[in-house]
Short mmCIF file of C-alpha atoms in Angstrom, two decimals:
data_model
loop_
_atom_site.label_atom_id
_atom_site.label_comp_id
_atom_site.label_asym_id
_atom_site.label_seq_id
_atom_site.Cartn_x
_atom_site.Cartn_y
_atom_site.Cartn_z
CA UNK A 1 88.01 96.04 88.72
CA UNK A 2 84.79 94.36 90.52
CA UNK A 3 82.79 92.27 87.67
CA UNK A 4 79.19 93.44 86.91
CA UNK A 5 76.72 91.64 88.85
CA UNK A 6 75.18 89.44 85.28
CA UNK A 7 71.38 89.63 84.59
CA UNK A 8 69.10 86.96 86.26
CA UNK A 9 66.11 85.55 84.37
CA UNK A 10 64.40 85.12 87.75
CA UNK A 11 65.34 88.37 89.63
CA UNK A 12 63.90 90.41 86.25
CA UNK A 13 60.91 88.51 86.31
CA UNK A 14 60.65 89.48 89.79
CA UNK A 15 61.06 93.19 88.95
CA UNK A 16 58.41 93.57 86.43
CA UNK A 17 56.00 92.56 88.73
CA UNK A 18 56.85 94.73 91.45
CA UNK A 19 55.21 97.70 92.05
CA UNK A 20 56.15 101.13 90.39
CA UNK A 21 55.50 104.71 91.34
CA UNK A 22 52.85 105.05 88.91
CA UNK A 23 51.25 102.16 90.44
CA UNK A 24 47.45 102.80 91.07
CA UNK A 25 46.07 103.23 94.46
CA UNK A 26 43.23 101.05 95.71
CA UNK A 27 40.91 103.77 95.48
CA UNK A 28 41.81 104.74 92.40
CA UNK A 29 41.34 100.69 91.40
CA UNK A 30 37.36 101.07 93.02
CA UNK A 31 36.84 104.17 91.69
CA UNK A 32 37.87 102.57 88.09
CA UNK A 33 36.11 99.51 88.85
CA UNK A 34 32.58 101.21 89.73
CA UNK A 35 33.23 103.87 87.14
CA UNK A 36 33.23 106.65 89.46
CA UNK A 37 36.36 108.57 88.76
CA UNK A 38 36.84 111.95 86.35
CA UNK A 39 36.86 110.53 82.81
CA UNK A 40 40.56 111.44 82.60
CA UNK A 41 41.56 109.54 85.67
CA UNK A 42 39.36 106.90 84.12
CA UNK A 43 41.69 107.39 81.02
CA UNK A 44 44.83 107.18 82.64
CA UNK A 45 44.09 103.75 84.47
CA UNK A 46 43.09 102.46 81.62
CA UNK A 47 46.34 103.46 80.13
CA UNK A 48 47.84 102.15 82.98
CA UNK A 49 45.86 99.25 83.34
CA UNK A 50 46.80 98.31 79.96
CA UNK A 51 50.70 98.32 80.74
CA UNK A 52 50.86 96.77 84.02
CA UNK A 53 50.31 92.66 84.58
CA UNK A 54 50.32 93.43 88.84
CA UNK A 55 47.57 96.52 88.32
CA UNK A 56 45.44 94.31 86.53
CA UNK A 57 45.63 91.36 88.70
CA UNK A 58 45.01 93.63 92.19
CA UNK A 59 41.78 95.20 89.98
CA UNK A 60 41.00 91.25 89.45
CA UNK A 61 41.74 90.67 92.91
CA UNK A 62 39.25 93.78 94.28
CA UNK A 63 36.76 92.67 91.74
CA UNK A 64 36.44 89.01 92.86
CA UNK A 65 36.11 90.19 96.48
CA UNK A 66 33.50 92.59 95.97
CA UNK A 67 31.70 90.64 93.82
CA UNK A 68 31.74 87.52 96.03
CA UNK A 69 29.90 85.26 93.50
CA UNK A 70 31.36 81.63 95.00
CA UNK A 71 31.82 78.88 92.49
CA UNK A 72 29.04 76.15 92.67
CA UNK A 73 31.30 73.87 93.75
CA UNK A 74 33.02 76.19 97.03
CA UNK A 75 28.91 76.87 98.00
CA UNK A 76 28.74 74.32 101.04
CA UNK A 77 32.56 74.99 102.57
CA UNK A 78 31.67 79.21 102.06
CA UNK A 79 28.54 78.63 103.63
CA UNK A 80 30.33 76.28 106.83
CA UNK A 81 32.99 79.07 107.41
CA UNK A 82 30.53 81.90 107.42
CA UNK A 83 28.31 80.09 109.87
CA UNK A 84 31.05 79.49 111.70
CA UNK A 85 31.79 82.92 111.35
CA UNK A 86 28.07 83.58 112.32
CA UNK A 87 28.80 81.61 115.73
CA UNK A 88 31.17 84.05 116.45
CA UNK A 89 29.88 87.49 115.70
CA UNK A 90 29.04 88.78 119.26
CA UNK A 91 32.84 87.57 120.09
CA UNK A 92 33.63 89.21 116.69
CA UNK A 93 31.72 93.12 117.31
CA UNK A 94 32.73 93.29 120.65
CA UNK A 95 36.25 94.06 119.59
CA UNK A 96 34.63 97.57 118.22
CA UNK A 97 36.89 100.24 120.48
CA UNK A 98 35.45 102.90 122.88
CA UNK A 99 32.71 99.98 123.93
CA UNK A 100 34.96 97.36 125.11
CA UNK A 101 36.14 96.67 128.86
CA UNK A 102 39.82 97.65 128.99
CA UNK A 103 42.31 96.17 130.55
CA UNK A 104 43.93 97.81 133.34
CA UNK A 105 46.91 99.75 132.86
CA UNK A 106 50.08 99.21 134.78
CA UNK A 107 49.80 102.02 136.27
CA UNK A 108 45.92 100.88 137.51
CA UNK A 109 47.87 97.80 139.01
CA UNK A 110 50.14 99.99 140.39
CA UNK A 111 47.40 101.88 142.15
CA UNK A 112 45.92 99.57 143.20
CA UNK A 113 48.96 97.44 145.23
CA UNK A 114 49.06 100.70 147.41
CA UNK A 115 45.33 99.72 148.63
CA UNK A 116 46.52 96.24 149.18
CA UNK A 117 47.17 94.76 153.19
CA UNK A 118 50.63 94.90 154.09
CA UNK A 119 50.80 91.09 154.22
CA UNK A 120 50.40 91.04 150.23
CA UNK A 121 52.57 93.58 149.75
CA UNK A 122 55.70 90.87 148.89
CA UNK A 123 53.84 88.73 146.76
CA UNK A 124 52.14 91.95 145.31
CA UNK A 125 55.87 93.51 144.45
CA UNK A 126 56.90 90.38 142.74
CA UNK A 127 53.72 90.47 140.72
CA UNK A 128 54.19 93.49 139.92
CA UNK A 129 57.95 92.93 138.82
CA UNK A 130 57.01 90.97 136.47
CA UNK A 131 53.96 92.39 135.07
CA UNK A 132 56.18 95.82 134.37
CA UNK A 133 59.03 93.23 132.83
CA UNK A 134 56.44 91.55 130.61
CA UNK A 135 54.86 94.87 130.07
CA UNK A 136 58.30 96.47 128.85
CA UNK A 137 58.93 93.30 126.40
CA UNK A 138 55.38 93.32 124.83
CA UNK A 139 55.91 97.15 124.34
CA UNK A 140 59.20 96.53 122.83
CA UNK A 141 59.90 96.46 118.71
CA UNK A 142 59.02 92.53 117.82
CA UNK A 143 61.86 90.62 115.70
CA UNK A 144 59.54 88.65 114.10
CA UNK A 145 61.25 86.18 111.80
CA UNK A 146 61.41 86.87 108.20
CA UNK A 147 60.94 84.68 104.84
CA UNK A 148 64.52 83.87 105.01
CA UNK A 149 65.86 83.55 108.65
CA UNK A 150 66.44 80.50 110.16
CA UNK A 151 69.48 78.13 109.38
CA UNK A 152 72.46 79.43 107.43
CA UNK A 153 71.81 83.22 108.85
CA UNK A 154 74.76 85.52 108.26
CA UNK A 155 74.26 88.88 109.59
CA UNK A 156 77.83 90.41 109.44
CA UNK A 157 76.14 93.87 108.54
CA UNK A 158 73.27 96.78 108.94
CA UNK A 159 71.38 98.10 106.33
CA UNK A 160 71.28 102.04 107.16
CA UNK A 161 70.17 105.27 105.87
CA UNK A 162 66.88 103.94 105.29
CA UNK A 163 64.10 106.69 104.21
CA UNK A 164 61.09 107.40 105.03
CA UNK A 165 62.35 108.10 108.77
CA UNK A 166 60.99 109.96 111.73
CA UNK A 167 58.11 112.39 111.07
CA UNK A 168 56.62 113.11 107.57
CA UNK A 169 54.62 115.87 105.73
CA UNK A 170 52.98 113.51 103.20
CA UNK A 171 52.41 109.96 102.24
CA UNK A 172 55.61 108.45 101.05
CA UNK A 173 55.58 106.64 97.85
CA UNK A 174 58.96 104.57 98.36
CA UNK A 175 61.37 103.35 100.98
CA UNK A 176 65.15 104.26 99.86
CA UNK A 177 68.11 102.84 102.02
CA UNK A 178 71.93 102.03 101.31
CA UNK A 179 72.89 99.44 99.21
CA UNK A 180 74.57 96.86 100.91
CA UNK A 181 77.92 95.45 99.00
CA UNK A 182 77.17 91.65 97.93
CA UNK A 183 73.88 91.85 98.58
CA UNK A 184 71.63 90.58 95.53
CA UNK A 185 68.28 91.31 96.98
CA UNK A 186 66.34 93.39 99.74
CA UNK A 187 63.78 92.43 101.98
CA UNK A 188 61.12 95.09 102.68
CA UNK A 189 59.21 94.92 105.65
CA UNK A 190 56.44 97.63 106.98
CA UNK A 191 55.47 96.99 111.07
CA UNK A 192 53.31 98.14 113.45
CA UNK A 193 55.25 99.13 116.59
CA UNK A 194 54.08 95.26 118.46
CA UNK A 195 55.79 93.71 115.45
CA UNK A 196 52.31 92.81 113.34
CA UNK A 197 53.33 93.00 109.77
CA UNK A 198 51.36 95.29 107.13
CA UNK A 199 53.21 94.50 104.42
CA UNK A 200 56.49 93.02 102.82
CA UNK A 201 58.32 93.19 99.07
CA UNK A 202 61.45 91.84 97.73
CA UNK A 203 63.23 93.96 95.44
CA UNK A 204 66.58 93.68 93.31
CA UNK A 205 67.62 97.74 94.16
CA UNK A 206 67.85 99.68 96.71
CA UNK A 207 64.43 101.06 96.61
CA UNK A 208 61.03 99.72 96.95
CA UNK A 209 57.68 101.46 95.84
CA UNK A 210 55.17 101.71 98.35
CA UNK A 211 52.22 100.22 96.37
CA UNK A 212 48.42 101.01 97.58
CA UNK A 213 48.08 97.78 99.73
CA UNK A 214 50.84 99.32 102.08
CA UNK A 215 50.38 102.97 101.66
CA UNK A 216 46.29 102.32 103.24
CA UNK A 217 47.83 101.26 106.44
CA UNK A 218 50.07 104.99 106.44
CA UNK A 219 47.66 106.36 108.93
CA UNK A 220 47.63 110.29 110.05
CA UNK A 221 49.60 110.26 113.55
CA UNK A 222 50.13 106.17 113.13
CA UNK A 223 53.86 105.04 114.22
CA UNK A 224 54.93 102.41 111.86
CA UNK A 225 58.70 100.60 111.23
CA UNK A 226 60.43 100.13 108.55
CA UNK A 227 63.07 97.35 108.44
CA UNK A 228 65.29 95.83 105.22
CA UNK A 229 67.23 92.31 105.66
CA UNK A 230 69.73 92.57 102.54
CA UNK A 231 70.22 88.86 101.24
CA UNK A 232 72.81 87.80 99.07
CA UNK A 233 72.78 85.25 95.98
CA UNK A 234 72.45 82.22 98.13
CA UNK A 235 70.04 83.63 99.61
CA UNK A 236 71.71 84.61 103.16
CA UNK A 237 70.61 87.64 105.15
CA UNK A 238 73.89 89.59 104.93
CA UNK A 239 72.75 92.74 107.01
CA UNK A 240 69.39 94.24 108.29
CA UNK A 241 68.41 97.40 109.81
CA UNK A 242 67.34 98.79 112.90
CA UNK A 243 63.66 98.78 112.79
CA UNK A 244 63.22 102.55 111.46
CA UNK A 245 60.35 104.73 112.77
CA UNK A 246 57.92 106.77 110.59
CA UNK A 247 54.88 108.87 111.28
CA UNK A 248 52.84 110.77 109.04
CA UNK A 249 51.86 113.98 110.34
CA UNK A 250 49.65 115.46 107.84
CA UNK A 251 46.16 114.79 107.03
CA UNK A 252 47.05 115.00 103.37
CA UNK A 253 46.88 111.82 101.08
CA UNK B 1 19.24 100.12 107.65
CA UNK B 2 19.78 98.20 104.39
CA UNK B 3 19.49 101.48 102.75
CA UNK B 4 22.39 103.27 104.64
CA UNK B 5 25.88 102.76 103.00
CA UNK B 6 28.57 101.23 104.91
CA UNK B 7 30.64 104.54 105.86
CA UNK B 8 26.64 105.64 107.03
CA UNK B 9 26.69 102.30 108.98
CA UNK B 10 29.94 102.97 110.66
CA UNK B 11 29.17 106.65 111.63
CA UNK B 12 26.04 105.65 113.21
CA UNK B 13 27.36 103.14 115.12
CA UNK B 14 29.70 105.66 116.57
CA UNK B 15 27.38 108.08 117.20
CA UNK B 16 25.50 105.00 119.03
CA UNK B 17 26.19 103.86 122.18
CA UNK B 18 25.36 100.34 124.11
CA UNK B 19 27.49 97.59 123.95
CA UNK B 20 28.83 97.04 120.30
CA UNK B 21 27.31 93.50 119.45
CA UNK B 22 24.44 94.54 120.51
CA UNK B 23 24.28 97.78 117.69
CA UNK B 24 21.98 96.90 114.80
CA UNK B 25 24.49 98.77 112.15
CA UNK B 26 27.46 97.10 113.04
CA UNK B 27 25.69 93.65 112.50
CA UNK B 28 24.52 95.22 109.49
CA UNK B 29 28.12 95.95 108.30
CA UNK B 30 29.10 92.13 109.08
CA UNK B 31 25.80 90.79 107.64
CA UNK B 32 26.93 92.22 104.46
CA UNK B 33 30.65 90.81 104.28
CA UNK B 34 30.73 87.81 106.21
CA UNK B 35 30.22 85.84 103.54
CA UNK B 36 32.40 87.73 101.43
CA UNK B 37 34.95 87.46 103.53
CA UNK B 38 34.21 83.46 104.17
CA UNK B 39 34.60 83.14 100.59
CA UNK B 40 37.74 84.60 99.88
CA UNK B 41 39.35 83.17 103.09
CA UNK B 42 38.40 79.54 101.75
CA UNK B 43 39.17 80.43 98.52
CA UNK B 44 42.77 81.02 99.50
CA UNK B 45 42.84 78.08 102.19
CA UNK B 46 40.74 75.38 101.11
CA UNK B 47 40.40 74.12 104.68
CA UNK B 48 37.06 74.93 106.66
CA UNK B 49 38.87 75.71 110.22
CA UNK B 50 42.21 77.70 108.65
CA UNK B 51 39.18 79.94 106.59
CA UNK B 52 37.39 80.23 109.62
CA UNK B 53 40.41 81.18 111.85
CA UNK B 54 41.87 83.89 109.37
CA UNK B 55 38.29 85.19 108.49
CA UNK B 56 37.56 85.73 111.88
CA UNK B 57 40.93 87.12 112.69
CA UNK B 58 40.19 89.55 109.91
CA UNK B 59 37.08 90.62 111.49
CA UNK B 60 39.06 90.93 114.98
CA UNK B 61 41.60 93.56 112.92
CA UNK B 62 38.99 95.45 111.10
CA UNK B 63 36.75 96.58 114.08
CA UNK B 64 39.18 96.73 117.07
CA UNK B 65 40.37 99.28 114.04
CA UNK B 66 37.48 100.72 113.55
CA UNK B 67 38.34 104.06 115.02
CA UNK B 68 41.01 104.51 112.58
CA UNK B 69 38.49 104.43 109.74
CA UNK B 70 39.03 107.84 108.51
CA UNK B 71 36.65 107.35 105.58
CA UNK B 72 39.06 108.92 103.01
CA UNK B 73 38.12 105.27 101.02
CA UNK B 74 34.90 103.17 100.91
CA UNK B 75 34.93 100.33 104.16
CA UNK B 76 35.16 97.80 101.24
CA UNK B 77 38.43 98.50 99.95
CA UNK B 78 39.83 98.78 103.34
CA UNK B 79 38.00 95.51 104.63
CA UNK B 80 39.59 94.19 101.20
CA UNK B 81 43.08 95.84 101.77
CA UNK B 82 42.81 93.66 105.42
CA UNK B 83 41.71 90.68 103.84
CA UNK B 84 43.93 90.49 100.78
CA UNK B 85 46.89 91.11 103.08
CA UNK B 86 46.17 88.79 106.26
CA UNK B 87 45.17 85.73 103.33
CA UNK B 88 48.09 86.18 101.11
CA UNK B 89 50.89 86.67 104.50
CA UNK B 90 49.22 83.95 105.86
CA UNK B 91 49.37 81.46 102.97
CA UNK B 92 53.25 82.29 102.45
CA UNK B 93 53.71 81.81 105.90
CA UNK B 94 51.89 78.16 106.08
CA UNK B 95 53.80 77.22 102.52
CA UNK B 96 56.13 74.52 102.24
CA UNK B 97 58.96 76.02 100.33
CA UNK B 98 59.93 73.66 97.83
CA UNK B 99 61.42 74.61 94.08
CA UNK B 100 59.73 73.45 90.69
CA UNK B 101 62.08 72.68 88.15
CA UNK B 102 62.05 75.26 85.87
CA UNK B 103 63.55 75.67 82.57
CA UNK B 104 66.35 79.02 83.37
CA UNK B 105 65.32 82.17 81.61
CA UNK B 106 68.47 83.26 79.30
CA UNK B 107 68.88 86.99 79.20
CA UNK B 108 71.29 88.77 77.47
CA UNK B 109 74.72 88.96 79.68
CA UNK B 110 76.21 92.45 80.43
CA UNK B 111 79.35 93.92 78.92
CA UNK B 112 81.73 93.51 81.63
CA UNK B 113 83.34 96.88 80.42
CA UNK B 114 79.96 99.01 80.53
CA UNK B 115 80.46 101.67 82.79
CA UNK B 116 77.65 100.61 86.06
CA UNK B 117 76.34 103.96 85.47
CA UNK B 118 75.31 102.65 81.80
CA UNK B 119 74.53 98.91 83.39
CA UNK B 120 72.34 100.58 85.68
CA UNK B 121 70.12 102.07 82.69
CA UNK B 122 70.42 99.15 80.79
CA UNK B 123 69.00 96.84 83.61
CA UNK B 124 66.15 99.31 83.82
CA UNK B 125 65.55 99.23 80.24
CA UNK B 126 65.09 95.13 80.36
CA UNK B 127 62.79 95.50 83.33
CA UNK B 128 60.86 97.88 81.10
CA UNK B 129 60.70 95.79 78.26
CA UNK B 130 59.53 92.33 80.21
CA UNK B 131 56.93 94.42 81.86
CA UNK B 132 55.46 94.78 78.17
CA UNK B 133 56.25 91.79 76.89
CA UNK B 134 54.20 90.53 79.90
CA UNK B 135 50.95 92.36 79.01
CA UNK B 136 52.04 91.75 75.08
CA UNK B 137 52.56 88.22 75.16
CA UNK B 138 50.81 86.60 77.76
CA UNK B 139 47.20 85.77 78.37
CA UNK B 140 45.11 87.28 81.40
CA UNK B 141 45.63 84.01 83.51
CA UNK B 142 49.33 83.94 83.06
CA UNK B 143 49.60 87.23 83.51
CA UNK B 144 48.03 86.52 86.93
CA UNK B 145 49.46 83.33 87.82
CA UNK B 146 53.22 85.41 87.00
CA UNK B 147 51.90 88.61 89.38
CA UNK B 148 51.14 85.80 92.09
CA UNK B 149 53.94 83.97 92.05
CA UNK B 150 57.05 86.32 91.36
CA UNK B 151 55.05 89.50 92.80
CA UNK B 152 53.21 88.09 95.85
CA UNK B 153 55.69 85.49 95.91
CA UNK B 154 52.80 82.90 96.37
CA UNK B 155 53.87 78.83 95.92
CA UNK B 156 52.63 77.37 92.62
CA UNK B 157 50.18 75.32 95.03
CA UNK B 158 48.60 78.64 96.18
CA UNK B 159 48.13 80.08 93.16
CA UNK B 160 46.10 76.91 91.73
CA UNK B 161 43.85 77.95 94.58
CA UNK B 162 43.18 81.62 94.82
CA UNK B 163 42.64 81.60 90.91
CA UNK B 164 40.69 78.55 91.17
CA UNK B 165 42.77 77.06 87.98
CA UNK B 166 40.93 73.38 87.39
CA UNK B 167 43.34 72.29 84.79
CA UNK B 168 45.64 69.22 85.80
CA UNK B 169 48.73 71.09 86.71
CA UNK B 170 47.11 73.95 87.93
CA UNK B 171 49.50 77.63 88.00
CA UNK B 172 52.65 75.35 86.67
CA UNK B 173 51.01 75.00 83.34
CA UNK B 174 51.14 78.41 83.09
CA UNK B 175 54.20 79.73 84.69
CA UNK B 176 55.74 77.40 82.37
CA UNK B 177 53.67 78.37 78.91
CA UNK B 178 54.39 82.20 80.33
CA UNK B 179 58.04 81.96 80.57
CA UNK B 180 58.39 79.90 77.43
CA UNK B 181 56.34 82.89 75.19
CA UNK B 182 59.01 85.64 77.59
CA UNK B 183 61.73 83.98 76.46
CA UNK B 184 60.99 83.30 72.78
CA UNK B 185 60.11 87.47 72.83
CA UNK B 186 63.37 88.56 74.34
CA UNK B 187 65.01 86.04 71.70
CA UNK B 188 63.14 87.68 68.91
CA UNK B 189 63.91 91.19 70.35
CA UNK B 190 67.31 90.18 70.49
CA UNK B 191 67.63 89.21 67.21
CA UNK B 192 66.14 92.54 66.22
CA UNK B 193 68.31 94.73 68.04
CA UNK B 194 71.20 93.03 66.41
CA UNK B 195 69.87 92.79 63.38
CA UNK B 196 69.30 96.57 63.44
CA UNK B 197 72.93 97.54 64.54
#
């Protein structure tokens, strides 16, 4: 008979501060903040508020970004960065789509080698070889390194049957996989498809809420990954997953 | 223009056409958060050119992204959702992991012949009862400093900073005064449990 994996101090603290299914949403944290929600919505953050150490510090959070009132003492550095920032802006707006010069697809490049002079045709192909190869690996799911790669990485494993997967009516509110055997705590990880990370948790079970800050980036028709490293008590990956497609496909919040 | 809300801002600006730098409600929409955004970069940095970079790299997200604005939220919370996410990865990902010596936090072991079923419910009952004991018996800043650290998994260092503690140990103090109170609690509600079986 396997021994029950004891109680840890620091893995429980961990837990309570994670985020729950009755988490609130960031809008629902503005609209309580501004006082613009149904009085019984208003009611139920409150009651929620009340409970819940990580609500209250993201409604701090919100509240000390909208209100942007910068300690006497941070005035002069606030005011450097945002001039700095200042310097910048044309760079900065440019980036606005539909107005910006795009690059050239590969297939524009390919185009255009048939318009080339025979001559460059060689040095043309080889450019072009490696523009499509380049191409391919910047198109290509990004293993960017998590909290706890590096030395000491055991990956003997997969994590699988991780949900949500593949196309989805509605917003998901938590990411379910297997549990992994020896594993003491899970990695979460939400991706865009080039590997930029949204968001990331740690979590003692084999679930993990999706809290507001990572359900905003769950966009209508947006591909995004999902992808779990399980880590064991010495804090080893023991198994990870195949980065795991999603896509919401319904306007519905 | 400085009448027009922000979602007004963005819809004209689409509607507009012209090189974007060059529309007067987009420079509207980053006259009114660049220096919010400033601020809460340094505020998590400390350091003029990391602020800068990650502000501006913030900037660089939001309105190559601008398309995707759907307008189900206000552009605030989703210029704050970008922020508060690119500061806080950022800052873990620039941290030099290194452990404070804590005092451990005793819990109360398992029965090694409860059914996992019954463990299962049992853990979940504990997480429930530190998540009030949190709101019970700590302070506001605690509360925060706890949410940072164990939530957002922020170093202690980190902390100090975004909450802008001025006290000489900064978030220690308080991670340590926080899990002393937690643990004296889930002594007392210990004690209690027993004392009522």
């Amino acid at each position: 008979m396997s021994t029950p994996q004891q109680p840890d101090g620091e893995n429980l603290l961990r837990e309570a501060v994670s985020t729950t299914p009755h988490c609130l949403t960031i809008e629902q944290l503005d609209a309580y903040l501004r006082a613009a929600a149904a009085q019984e919505q208003m009611r139920t953050c409150s009651t929620h508020l009340a409970s819940c150490a990580r609500c209250a510090n993201e409604l701090a959070m919100l509240r000390e970004f909208l209100g942007a009132e910068v300690p006497q003492g941070q005035r002069e550095d606030v005011r450097a960065v945002a001039r700095a920032l200042e310097g910048n802006r044309e760079r900065l707006l440019s980036a606005a789509p539909g107005r910006v010069e795009t690059r050239p697809s590969w297939w524009g490049s390919l185009a255009e080698l048939f318009t080339m002079p025979r001559l460059s045709f060689a040095a043309a192909a080889l450019v072009l070889a490696v523009s499509v190869g380049l191409y391919v690996r910047q198109g290509r799911v990004v293993e960017t390194p998590g909290e706890f790669s590096g030395s000491g990485v055991y990956r003997s494993g997969k994590v699988t049957g991780i949900t949500p997967s593949g196309d989805v009516a509605a917003v998901p509110s938590v990411v379910t996989w297997s549990a992994v055997p020896g594993a003491q705590r899970y990695q979460v990880r939400m991706l865009e498809v080039d590997g930029n990370e949204l968001w990331k948790t740690v979590v003692a079970g084999s679930s993990a809420p999706l809290p507001a800050a990572a359900r905003i980036h769950i966009a209508f028709t947006k591909t995004l990954l999902l992808e779990v490293t399980a880590i064991d008590e010495a804090g080893k990956q023991i198994a990870i997953s195949e980065a795991t497609r999603f896509r919401l496909m319904s306007r519905r919040r | 223009m400085q009448h027009l809300g922000d979602e007004e801002l963005i819809f004209r600006f689409r509607s507009g056409d012209g090189p974007p730098q060059n529309d007067p409600h987009l420079n509207e929409l980053f006259r009114r958060y660049s220096e919010r955004v400033a601020a809460w970069c340094w505020r998590h940095t400390g350091d003029r050119e990391l602020a800068t970079d990650l502000a501006q790299e913030i900037f660089l997200r939001v309105f190559e992204r601008l398309d995707s604005f759907e307008g189900n939220s206000r552009f605030s919370t989703w210029l704050y959702t970008v922020a508060r996410n690119h500061c806080l990865n950022s800052v873990k990902a620039r941290a030099v992991r290194k452990e404070d010596a804590l005092e451990p936090m005793v819990v109360e072991p398992l029965d090694v012949a409860t059914p996992s079923a019954e463990q299962e419910l049992i853990r979940r009952g504990r997480v429930d009862e530190m998540r009030r004991l949190m709101r019970d018996e700590l302070d506001a800043t605690e509360q925060r400093v706890m949410v940072m650290h164990y939530g957002e998994e922020l170093s202690l260092d980190a902390v100090t900073r975004a909450l802008g503690l001025e006290n000489a140990s900064g978030a220690k103090a308080f991670i340590v005064s926080a899990r002393r109170k937690l643990q004296r609690a889930l002594e007392r509600n210990r004690g209690a449990r027993k004392g009522g079986n």
